[in-house]
Structure formats: structure tokens, C-alpha cells
Tab-separated table of C-alpha atoms in Angstrom:
chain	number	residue	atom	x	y	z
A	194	UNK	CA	37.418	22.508	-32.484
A	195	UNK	CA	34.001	24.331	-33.669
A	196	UNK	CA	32.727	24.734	-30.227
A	197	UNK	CA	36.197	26.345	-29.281
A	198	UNK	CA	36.560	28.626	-32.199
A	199	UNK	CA	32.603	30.152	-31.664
A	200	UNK	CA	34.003	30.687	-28.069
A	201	UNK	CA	37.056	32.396	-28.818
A	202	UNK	CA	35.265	34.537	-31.821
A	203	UNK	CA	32.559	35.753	-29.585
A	204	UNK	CA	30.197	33.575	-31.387
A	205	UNK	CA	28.762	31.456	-28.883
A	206	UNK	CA	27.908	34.365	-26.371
A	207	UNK	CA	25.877	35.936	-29.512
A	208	UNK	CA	24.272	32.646	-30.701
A	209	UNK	CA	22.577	31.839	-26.267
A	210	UNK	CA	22.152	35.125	-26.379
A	211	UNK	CA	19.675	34.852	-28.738
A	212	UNK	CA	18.130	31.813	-27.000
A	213	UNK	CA	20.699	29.127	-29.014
A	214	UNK	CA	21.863	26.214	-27.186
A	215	UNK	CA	25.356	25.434	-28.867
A	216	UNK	CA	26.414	22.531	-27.139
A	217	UNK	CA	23.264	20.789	-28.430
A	218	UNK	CA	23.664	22.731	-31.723
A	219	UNK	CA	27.360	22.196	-32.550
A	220	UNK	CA	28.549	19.777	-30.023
A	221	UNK	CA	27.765	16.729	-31.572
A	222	UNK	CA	28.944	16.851	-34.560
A	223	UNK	CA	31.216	14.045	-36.595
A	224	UNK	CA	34.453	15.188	-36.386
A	225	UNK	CA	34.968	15.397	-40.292
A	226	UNK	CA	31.844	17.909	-40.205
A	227	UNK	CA	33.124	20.139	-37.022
A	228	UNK	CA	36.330	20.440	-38.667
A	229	UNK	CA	34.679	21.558	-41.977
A	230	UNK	CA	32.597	24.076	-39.759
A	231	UNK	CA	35.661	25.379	-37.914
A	232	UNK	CA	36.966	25.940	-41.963
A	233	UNK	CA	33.786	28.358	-41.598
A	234	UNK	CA	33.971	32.109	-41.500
A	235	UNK	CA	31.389	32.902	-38.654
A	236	UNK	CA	30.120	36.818	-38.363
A	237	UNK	CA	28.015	38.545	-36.383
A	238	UNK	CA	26.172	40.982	-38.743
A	239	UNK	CA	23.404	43.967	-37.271
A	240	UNK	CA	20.283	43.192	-38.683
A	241	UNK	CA	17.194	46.150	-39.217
A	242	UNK	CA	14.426	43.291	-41.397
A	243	UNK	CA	11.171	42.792	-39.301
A	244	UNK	CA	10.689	41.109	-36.729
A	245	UNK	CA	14.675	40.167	-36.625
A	246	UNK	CA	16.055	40.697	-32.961
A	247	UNK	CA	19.017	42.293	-33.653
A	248	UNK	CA	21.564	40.776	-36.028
A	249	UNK	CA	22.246	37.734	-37.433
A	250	UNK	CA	24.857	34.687	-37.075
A	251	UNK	CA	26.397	33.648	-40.539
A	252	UNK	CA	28.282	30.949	-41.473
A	253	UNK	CA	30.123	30.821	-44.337
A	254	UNK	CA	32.350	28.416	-46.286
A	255	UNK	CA	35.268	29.526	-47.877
A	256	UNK	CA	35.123	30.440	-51.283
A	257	UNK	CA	36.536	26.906	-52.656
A	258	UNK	CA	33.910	25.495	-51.113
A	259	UNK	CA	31.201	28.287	-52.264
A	260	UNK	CA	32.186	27.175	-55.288
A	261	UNK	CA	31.503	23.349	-54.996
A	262	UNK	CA	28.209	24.699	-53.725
A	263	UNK	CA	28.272	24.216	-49.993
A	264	UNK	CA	25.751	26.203	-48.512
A	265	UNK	CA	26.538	29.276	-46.096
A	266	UNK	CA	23.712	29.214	-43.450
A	267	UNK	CA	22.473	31.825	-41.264
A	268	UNK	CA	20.851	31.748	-37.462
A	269	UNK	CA	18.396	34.516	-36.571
A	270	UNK	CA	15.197	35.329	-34.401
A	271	UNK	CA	11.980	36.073	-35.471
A	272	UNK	CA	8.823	37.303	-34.537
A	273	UNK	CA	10.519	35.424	-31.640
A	274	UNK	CA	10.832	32.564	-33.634
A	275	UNK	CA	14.018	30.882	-33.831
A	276	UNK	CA	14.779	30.817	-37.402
A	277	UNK	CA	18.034	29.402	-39.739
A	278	UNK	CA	18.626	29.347	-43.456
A	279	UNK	CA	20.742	26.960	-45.943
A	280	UNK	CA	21.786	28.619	-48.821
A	281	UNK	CA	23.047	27.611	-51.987
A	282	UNK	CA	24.191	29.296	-54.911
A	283	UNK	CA	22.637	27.036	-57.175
A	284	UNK	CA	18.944	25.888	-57.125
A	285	UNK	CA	19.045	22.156	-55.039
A	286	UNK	CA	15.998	19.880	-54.724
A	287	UNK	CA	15.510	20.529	-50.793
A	288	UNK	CA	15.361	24.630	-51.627
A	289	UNK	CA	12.074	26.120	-51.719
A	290	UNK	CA	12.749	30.025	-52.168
A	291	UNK	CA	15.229	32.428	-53.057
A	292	UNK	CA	16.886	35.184	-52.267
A	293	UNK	CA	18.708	38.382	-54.063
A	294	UNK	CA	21.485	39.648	-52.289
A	295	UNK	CA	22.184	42.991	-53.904
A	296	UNK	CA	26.102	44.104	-54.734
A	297	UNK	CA	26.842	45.906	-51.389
A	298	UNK	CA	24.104	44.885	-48.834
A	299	UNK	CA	25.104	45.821	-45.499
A	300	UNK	CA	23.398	43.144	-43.201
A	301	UNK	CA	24.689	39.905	-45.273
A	302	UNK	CA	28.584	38.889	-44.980
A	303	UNK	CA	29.954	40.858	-48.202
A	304	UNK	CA	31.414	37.352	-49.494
A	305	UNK	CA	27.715	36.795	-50.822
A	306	UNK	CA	26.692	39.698	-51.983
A	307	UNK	CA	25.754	40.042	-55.179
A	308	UNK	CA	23.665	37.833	-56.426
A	309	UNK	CA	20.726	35.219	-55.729
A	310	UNK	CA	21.001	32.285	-53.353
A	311	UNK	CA	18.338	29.275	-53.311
A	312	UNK	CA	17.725	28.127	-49.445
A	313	UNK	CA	15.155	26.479	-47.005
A	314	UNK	CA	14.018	27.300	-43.865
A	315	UNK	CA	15.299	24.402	-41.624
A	316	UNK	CA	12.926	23.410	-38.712
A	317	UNK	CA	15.263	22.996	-36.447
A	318	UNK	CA	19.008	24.432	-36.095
A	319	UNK	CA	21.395	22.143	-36.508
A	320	UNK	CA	24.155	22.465	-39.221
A	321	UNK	CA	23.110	21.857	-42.733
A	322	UNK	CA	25.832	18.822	-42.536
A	323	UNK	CA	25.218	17.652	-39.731
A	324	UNK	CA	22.556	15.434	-41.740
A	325	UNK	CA	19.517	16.610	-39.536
A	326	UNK	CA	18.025	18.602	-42.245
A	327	UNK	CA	14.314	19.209	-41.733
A	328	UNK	CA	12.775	21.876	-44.541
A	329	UNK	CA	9.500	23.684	-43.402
């Protein structure tokens, strides 16, 4: 279902692109947790920060789920570095920074604009459910 849906969105191309392997990423997943992905909106947004190659992957729950506090979570290169990002709205025991998104900032999904989300910096890329968190 997931897999499919970053296929037919474009999604998959951009995330190996970028050096992402989303079969081992996304394929594996329980199917309670790739149907709650596929519930995702997943965007492709031009990026200009330092060291970011290009633009970004987002994922983000719908705004229900926002609202329960599931995280939206971003996949990005750095420095040549893969990097991804689990972000909350409110401040959770695994988060270790922060981050204000301004009220009409172009290179973050406009869903979570506005104001400041609490996230860590996930060693490796799997899906924040996916229960394979590892904070660096």
C-alpha cells in the first residue's frame, strides 16, 4: 500500500534519488503501520539550508492525527549525510531540539507552519513507527 502510493506520487524516484533504499525503508513494515503511512501526506519540497542537496521528503499525518501528536518526519541529505527528523508538536522524552517553523515558510509543508516542533535526529531512516527508533 505505502510502497505503491510513494510510486505512484513520484515519491520513491525522489527518495533513491537521493541515495534512499525504500524497499528496505518502507517495505517491511506491519501492515497496521504501512496503512497509517499510506494515511500520510508525502511532498517533495525544494530546499536552499546548507549543505541540503536539493529538497526534502516530508511526511505528514493528517491533521487528526497532528493533533494526537503523531510526528510528521522528514528525509534529507546532508553534507552528504543521510539525514531524517521526527517531529512532534509537543516536547516528548526521545526529542532533543527544536525547531520554529515561521507562519509562511516556503521549504516546510504549509500544514506545519507556524509554530515550534520538538524532534530527534534518527540514526537511521526508518519510519518513526516502525519501532526502530535510534536518536543521535
Amino acid at each position: 500500500m505505502l510502497l505503491e502510493k510513494l510510486e505512484q506520487e513520484g515519491i520513491k524516484k525522489e527518495l533513491e534519488a537521493l541515495g534512499y533504499n525504500c524497499e528496505e525503508i518502507f517495505g517491511g513494515l506491519k501492515e497496521e503501520t504501512d496503512r497509517l503511512y499510506a494515511s500520510y501526506s508525502w511532498q517533495k519540497i525544494p530546499c536552499t539550508v546548507e549543505g541540503i542537496r536539493e529538497y526534502v521528503i516530508h511526511a505528514v499525518p493528517p491533521k487528526e492525527l497532528r493533533e494526537k501528536d503523531y510526528p510528521w518526519e522528514e528525509w534529507f541529505i546532508q553534507f552528504d549525510e543521510p539525514v531524517h527528523h521526527v517531529l512532534f508538536m509537543h516536547d516528548q522524552e526521545i526529542c532533543n531540539a527544536e525547531a520554529p517553523i515561521p507562519e509562511g515558510d516556503t521549504q516546510h509543508p504549509a500544514e506545519i507552519c507556524g509554530r515550534t516542533w520538538y524532534y530527534y535526529d534518527d540514526k537511521n531512516s526508518y519510519p518513526h513507527f516502525a519501532g526502530k527508533a535510534e536518536p543521535r
